[in-house]
CSV table of C-alpha atoms in Angstrom, one decimal:
chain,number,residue,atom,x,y,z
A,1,UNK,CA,14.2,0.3,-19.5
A,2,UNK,CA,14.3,1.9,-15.8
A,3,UNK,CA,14.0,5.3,-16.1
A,4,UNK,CA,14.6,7.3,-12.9
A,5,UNK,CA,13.6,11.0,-12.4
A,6,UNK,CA,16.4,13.0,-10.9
A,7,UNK,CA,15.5,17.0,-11.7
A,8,UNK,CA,13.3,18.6,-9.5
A,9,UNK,CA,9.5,20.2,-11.0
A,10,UNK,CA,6.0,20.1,-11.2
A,11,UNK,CA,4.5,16.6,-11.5
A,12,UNK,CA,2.3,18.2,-14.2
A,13,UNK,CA,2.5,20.5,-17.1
A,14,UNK,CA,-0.1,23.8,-17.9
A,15,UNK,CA,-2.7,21.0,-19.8
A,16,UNK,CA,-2.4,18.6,-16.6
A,17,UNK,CA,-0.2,16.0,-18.4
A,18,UNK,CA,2.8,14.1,-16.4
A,19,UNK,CA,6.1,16.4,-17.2
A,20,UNK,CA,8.2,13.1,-16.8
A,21,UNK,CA,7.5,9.3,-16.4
A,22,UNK,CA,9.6,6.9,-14.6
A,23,UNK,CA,10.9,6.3,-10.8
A,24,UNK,CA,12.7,8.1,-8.3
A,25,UNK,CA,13.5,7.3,-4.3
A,26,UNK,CA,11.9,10.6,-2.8
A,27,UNK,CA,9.0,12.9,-4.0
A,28,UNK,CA,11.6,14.8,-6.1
A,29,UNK,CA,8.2,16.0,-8.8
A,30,UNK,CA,5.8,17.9,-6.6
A,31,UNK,CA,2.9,17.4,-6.4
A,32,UNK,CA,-0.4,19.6,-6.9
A,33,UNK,CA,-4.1,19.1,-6.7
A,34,UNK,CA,-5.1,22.4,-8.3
A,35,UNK,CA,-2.7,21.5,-11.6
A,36,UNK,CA,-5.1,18.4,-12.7
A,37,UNK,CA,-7.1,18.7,-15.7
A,38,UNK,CA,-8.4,14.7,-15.8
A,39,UNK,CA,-12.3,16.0,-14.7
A,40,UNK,CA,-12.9,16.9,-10.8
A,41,UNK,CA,-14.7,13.6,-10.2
A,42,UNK,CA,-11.9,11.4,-11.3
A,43,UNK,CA,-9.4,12.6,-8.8
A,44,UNK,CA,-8.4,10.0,-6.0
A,45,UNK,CA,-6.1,10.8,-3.5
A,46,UNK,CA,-5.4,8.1,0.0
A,47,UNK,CA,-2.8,7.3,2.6
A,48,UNK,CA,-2.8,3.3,3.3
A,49,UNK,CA,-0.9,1.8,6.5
A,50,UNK,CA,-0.4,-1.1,7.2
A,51,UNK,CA,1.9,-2.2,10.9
A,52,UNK,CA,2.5,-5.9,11.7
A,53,UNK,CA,4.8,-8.0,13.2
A,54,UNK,CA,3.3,-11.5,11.2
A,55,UNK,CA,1.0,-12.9,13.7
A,56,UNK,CA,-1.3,-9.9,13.4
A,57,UNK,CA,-1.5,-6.7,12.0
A,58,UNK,CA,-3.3,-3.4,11.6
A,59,UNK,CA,-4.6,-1.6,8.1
A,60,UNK,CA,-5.6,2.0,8.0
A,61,UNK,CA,-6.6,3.8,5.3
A,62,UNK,CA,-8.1,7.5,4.8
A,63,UNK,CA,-9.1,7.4,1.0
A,64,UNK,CA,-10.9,10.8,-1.3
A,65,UNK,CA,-11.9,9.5,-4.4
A,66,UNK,CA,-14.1,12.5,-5.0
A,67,UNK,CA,-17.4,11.3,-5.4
A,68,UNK,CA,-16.8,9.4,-2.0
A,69,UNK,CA,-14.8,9.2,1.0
A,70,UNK,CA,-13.6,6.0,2.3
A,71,UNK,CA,-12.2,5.6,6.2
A,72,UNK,CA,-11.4,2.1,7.1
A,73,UNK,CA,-9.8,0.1,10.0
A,74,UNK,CA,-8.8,-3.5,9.4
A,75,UNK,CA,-7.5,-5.7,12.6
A,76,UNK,CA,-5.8,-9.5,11.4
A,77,UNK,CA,-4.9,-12.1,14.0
A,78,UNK,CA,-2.6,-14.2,11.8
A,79,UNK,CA,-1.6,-16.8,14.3
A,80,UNK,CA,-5.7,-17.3,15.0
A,81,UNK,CA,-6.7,-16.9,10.8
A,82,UNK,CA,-9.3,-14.3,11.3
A,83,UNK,CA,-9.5,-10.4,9.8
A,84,UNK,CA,-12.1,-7.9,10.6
A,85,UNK,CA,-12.4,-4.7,8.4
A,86,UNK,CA,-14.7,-1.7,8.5
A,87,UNK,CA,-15.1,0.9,6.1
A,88,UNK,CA,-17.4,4.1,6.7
A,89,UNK,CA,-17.9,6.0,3.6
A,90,UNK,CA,-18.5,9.7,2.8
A,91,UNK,CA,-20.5,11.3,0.3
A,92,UNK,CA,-19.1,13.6,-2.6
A,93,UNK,CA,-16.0,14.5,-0.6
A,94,UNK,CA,-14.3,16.4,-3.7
A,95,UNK,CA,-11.1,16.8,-1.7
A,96,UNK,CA,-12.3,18.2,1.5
A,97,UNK,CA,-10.4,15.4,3.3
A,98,UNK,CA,-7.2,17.9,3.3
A,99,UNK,CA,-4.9,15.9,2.4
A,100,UNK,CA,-1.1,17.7,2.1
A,101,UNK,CA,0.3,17.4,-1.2
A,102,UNK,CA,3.2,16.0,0.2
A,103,UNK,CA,4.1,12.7,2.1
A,104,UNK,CA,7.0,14.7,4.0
A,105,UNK,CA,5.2,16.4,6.3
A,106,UNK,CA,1.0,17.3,6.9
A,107,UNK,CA,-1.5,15.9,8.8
A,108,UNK,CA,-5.0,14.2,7.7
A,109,UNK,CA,-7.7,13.5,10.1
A,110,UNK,CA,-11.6,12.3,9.7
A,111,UNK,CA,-14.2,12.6,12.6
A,112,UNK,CA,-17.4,10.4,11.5
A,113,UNK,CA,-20.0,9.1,13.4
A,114,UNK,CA,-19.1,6.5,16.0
A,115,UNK,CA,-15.0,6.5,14.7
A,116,UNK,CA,-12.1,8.9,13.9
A,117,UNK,CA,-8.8,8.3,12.4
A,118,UNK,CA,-5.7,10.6,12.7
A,119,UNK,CA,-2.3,10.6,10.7
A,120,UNK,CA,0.1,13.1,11.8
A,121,UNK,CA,3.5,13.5,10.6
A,122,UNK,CA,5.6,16.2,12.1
A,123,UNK,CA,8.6,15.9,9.7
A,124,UNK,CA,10.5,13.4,12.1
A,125,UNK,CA,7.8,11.1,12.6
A,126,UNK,CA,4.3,9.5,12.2
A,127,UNK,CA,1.7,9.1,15.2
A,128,UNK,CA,-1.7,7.2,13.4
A,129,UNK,CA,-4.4,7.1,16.1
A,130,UNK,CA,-7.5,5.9,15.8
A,131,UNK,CA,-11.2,4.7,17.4
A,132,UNK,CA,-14.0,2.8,15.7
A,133,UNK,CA,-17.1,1.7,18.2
A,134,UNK,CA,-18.6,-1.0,17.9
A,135,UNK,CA,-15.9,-2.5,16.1
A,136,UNK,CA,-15.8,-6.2,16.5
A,137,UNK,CA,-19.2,-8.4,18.5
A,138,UNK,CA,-20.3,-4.9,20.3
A,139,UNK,CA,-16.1,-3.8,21.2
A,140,UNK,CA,-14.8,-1.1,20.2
A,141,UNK,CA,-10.9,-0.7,18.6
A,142,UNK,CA,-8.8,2.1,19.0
A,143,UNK,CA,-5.1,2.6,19.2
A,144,UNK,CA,-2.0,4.9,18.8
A,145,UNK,CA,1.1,3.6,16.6
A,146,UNK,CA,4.6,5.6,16.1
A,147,UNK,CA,6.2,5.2,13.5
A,148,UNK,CA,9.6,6.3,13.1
A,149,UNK,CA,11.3,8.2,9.9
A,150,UNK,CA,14.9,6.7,9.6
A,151,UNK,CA,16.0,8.2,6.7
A,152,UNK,CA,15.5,5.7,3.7
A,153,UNK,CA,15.2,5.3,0.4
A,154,UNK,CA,11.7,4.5,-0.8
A,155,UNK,CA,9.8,3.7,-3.8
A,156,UNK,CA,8.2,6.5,-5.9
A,157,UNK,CA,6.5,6.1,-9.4
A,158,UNK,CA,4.7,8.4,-12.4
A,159,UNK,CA,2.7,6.3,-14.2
A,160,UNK,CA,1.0,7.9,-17.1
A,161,UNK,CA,-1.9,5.9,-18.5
A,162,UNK,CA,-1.8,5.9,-22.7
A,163,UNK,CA,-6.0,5.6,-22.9
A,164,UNK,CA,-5.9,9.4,-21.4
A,165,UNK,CA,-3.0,11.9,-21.4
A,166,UNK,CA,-4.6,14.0,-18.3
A,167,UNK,CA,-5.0,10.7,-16.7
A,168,UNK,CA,-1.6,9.7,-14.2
A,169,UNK,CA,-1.0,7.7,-10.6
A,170,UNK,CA,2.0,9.6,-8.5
A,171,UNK,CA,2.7,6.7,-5.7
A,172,UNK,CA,5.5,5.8,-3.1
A,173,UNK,CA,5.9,2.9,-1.2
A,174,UNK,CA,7.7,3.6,2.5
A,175,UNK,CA,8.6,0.1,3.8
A,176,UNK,CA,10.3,-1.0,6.6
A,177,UNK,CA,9.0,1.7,9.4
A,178,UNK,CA,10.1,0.8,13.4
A,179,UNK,CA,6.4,0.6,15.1
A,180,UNK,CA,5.9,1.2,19.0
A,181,UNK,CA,2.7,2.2,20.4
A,182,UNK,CA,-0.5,0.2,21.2
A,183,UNK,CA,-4.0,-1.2,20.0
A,184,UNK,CA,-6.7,-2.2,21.9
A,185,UNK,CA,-9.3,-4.4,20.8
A,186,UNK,CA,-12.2,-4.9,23.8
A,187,UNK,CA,-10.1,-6.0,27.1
A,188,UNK,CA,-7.2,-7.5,24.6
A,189,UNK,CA,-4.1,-5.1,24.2
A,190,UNK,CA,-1.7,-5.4,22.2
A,191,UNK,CA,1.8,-3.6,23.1
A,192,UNK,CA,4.1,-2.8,20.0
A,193,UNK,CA,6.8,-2.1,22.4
A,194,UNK,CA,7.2,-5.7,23.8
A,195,UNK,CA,11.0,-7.2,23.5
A,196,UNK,CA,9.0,-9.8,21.8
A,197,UNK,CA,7.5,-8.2,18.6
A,198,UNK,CA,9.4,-6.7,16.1
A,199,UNK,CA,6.9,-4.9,14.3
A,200,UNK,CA,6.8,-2.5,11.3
A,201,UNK,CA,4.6,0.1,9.0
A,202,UNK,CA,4.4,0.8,5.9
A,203,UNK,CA,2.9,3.6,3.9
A,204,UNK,CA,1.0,4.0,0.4
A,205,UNK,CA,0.6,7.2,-0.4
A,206,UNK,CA,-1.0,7.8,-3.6
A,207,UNK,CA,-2.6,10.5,-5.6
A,208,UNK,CA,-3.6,10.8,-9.1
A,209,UNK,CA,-6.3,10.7,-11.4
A,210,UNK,CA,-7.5,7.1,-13.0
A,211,UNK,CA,-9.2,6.0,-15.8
A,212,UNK,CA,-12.4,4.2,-15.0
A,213,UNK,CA,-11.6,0.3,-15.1
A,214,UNK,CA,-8.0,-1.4,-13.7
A,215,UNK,CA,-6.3,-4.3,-12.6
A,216,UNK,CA,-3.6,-4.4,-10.4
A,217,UNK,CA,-0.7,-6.3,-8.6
A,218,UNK,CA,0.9,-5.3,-5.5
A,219,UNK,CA,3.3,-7.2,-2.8
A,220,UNK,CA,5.4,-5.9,-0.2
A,221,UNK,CA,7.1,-6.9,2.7
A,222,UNK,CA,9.0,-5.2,5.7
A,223,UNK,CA,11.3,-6.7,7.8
A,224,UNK,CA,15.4,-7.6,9.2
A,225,UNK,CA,17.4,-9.6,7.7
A,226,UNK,CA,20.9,-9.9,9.5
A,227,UNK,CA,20.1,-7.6,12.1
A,228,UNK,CA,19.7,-4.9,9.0
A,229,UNK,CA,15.8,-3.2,7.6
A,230,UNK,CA,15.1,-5.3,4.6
A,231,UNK,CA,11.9,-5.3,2.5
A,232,UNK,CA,10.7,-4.9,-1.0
A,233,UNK,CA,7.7,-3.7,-3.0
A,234,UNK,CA,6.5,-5.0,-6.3
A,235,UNK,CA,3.5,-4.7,-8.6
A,236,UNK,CA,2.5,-3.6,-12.1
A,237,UNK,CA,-1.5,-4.2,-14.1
A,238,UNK,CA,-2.1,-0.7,-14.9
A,239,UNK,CA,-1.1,2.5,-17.2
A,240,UNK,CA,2.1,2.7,-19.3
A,241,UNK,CA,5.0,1.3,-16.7
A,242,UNK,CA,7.9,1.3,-20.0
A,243,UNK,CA,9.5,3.9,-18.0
A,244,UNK,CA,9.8,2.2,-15.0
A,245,UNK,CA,8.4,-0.5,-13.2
A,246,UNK,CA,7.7,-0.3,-9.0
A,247,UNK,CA,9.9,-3.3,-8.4
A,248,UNK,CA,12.5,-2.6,-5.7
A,249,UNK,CA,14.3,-3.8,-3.0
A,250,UNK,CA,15.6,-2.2,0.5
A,251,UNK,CA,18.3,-2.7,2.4
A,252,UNK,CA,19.9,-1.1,5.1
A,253,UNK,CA,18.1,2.4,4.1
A,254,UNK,CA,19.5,1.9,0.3
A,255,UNK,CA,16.9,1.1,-2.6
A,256,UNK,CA,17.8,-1.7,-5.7
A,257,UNK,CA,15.8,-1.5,-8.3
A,258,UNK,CA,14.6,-4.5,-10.0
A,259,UNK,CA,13.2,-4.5,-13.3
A,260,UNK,CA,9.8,-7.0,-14.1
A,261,UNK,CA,8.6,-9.2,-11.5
A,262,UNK,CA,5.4,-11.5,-12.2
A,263,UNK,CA,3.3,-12.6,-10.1
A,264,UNK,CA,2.1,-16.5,-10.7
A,265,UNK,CA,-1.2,-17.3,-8.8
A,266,UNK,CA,-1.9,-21.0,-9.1
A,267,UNK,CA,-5.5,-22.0,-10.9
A,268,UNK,CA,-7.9,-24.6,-11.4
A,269,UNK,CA,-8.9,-27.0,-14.4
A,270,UNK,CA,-11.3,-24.2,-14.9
A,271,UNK,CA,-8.9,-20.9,-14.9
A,272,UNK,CA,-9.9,-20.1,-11.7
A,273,UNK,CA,-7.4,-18.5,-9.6
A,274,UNK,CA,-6.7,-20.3,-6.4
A,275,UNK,CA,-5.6,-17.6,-3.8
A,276,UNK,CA,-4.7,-20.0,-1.0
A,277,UNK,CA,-2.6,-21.9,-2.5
A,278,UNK,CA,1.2,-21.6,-2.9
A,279,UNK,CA,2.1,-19.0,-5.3
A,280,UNK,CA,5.6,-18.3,-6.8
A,281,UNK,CA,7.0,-15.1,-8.3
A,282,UNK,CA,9.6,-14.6,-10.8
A,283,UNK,CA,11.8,-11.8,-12.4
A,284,UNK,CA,13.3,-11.1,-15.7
A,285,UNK,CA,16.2,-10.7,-14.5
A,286,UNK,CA,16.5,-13.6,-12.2
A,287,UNK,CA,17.3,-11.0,-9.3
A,288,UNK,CA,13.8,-12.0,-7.7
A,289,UNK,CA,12.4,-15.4,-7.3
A,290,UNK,CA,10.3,-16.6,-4.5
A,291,UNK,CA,8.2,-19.1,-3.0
A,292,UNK,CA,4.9,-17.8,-1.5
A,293,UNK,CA,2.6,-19.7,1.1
A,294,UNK,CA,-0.4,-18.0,1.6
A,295,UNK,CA,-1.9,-17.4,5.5
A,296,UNK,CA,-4.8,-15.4,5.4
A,297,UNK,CA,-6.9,-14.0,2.2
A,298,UNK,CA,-8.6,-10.8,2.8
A,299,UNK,CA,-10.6,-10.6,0.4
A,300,UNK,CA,-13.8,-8.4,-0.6
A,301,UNK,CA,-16.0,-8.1,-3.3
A,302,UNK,CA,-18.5,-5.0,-3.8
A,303,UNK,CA,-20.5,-4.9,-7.0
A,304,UNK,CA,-23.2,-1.6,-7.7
A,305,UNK,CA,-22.6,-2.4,-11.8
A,306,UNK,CA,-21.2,0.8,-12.0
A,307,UNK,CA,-18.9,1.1,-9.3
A,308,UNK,CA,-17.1,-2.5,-8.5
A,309,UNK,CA,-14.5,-4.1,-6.6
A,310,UNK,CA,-13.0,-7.3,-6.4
A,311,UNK,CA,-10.0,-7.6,-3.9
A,312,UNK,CA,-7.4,-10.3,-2.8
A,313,UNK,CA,-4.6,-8.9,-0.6
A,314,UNK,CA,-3.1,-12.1,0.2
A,315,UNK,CA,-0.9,-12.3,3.5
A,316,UNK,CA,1.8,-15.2,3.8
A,317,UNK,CA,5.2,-16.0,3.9
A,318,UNK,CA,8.1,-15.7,1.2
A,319,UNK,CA,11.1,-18.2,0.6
A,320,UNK,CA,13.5,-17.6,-2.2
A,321,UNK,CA,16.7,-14.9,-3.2
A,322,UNK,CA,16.4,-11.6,-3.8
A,323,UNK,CA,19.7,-9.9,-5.6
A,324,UNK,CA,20.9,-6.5,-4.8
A,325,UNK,CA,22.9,-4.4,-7.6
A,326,UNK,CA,26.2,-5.4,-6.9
A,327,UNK,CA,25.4,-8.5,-6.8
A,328,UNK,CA,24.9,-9.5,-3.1
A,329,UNK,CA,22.3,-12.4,-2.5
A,330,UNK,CA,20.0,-12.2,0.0
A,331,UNK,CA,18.5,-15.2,1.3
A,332,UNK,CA,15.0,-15.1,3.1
A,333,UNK,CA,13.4,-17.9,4.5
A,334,UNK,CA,9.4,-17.4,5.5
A,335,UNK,CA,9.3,-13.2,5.2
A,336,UNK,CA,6.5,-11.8,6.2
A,337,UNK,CA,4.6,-9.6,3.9
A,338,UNK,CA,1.1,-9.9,1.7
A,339,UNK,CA,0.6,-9.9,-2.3
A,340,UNK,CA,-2.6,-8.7,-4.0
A,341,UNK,CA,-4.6,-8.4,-6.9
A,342,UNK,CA,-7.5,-5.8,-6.9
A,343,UNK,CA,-9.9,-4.9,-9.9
A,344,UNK,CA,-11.5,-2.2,-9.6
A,345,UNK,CA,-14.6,-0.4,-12.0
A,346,UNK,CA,-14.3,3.2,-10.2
C-alpha cells in the first residue's frame, strides 16, 4: 500500500500523535515544534546537504537533537579515495538552533568556536556558506554553494513508530539541486561553475521525535540522464512504513513512486557485512534493480554505551533500470550517488 497525503493540516493532533501517515511530494502537513508531546529531550530536528559532482563532494549538516547540537563539515575527494569530516558538538541545545518549521523558506545559522555554518533560503533559492579552521593538516575549509529551486517534486514521509504513539519522523528528500559556487580547501579551490563539473545538492530535512534505538537504510542519487534531472531516493529500517515507503524516483521535475526496495550488502562466511564490495538492490515490483560498486566508505563508529553510532554511508556507482509509472525504462550506467546503513542508540 502507497498511501499519499493530499489534504492540507497539522502534522500532529492535540495529544501530539501524527494526524495522517503516508507520503506526499511537498510539505503539504505542517509542521510544529510546539505541538510535540514525545518528552522535550527526544526531539531531533537537522538539515543534511550533500553537493557533488562524483569525484568529490561536500556534506553539511546543522543537527538539534536536544540534549546536543551537532555542526559538521565533511570534504571527499573521490577520484583520490580520501574523506575528511568534522563535527563540533553543542551542549543541551533544546531547540535553540532556530530552525524554521518549514523547508520552504527560513534560515539556520551556528557560530562556534573556530567555524560557522550558514543555510539560507530566500524562497527562490539556497546559499550554504561555511568556514571551519583548522580543517584538514593545519588548513582551514570554507566555501559558498547556490543552490537553485527549480520547481520539483520531492520526497516527503510521516512515519509513525508503533512502540510509541507520540513518537513520528516528518522527512523530505530534495534531490537533483543545480550547484554553482565555490569551496576552498588550503591553496586548492574548487569552482562549481566550471563547464567541466556538473554538480548537484541535495537536502535532508528532517524533524521528529524518535524512539531511543534504530536502524536505518538510505540511498540517493542526483543526476542527468538524457540531458533531463534524474535521481532517486530510497530507504526504509525504522517505525511503521505500511503507509508508504520513501522509494521514489525523479524525472524531469515529476516524482514515481516505487513501492519496496531492498538493499543487499554482500557478507562474509561469518555474517559480516562487507561494505566495499559490490552490492545489488532490488524491488518488489521489479521497477528498481541495480548493480552497486562501492568507491569510498565513510564510515564512523562512536560508542559512550548509552549514546552510540555506527555509520556506513557508502559512495559508488549504480548500473541497472529504474521504471517510471507509465512504464518508461530508464537505463543508467555508473550513476553517482551513496547508500547507507546507520544504527544509532540516541
Amino acid at each position: 500500500m502507497q498511501h499519499k497525503i493530499t489534504n492540507p493540516g497539522p502534522l500532529l493532533d492535540q495529544n501530539g500523535h501524527l494526524n495522517e501517515a503516508g507520503y506526499s511530494t511537498s510539505l503539504v502537513l505542517q509542521y510544529d515544534r510546539k505541538a510535540i508531546k514525545g518528552g522535550k529531550l527526544r526531539i531531533k530536528e537537522w538539515d543534511y546537504y550533500l553537493i557533488t559532482d562524483g569525484h568529490i563532494g561536500v556534506a553539511l549538516t546543522i543537527a538539534d537533537n536536544s540534549y546536543m547540537g551537532l555542526d559538521s563539515i565533511s570534504f571527499l575527494d573521490f577520484d583520490e579515495g580520501w574523506e575528511i569530516t568534522r563535527s563540533p558538538m553543542r551542549v543541551m541545545t533544546m531547540g535553540k538552533t532556530g530552525f524554521p518549521s518549514t523547508s520552504v523558506k527560513g534560515d539556520v545559522e551556528i557560530f562556534g568556536r573556530n567555524y560557522f555554518l550558514s543555510f539560507k533560503n530566500d524562497g527562490k533559492g539556497r546559499t550554504l556558506s561555511f568556514k571551519m579552521d583548522n580543517f584538514k593538516d593545519g588548513d582551514a575549509i570554507r566555501g559558498e554553494i547556490r543552490l537553485a529551486s527549480p520547481e520539483t517534486d520531492t520526497m516527503v514521509i510521516s512515519t509513525p513508530f508503533p512502540e510509541k504513539k507520540t513518537a513520528f519522523y516528518y522527512n523530505q528528500k530534495i534531490n537533483c539541486m543545480p550547484a554553482s559556487g565555490f569551496v576552498e580547501l588550503g591553496n586548492r579551490r574548487i569552482d562549481l561553475d566550471d563547464a567541466k563539473a556538473d554538480f548537484f545538492g541535495l537536502l535532508d530535512w528532517g524533524r521528529g521525535v524518535w524512539t531511543y534505538k534504530n536502524t536505518w537504510y538510505w540511498g540517493s542519487a542526483s543526476g542527468t540522464h538524457d540531458g533531463r534531472p534524474f535521481g532517486f531516493n530510497l530507504g526504509y529500517g525504522f517505525g511503521d512504513t505500511s503507509s508508504a515507503s520513501e522509494n521514489m524516483l525523479f524525472y524531469d521535475g515529476v516524482a514515481h513512486k516505487l513501492s519496496q526496495v531492498t538493499f543487499n550488502i554482500p557478507k562474509d562466511d561469518n555474517g559480516n557485512e562487507l561494505f566495499e564490495e559490490p552490492w545489488t538492490f532490488t524491488s518488489d515490483d521489479g521497477r528498481f534493480e541495480m548493480d552497486f560498486v562501492p568507491v569510498m566508505d565513510r564510515a564512523s563508529k562512536t560508542d559512550f554505551k548509552i549514546l552510540c553510532s555506527d555509520q556506513h554511508q557508502v559512495f559508488g556507482r549504480f548500473t541497472g533500470k529504474a521504471i517510471l509509472d507509465d512504464g518508461t525504462e530508464i537505463e543508467i550506467r555508473d550513476f553517482f550517488g551513496f547508500a547507507e546503513k546507520v544504527f544509532n542508540k540516541w
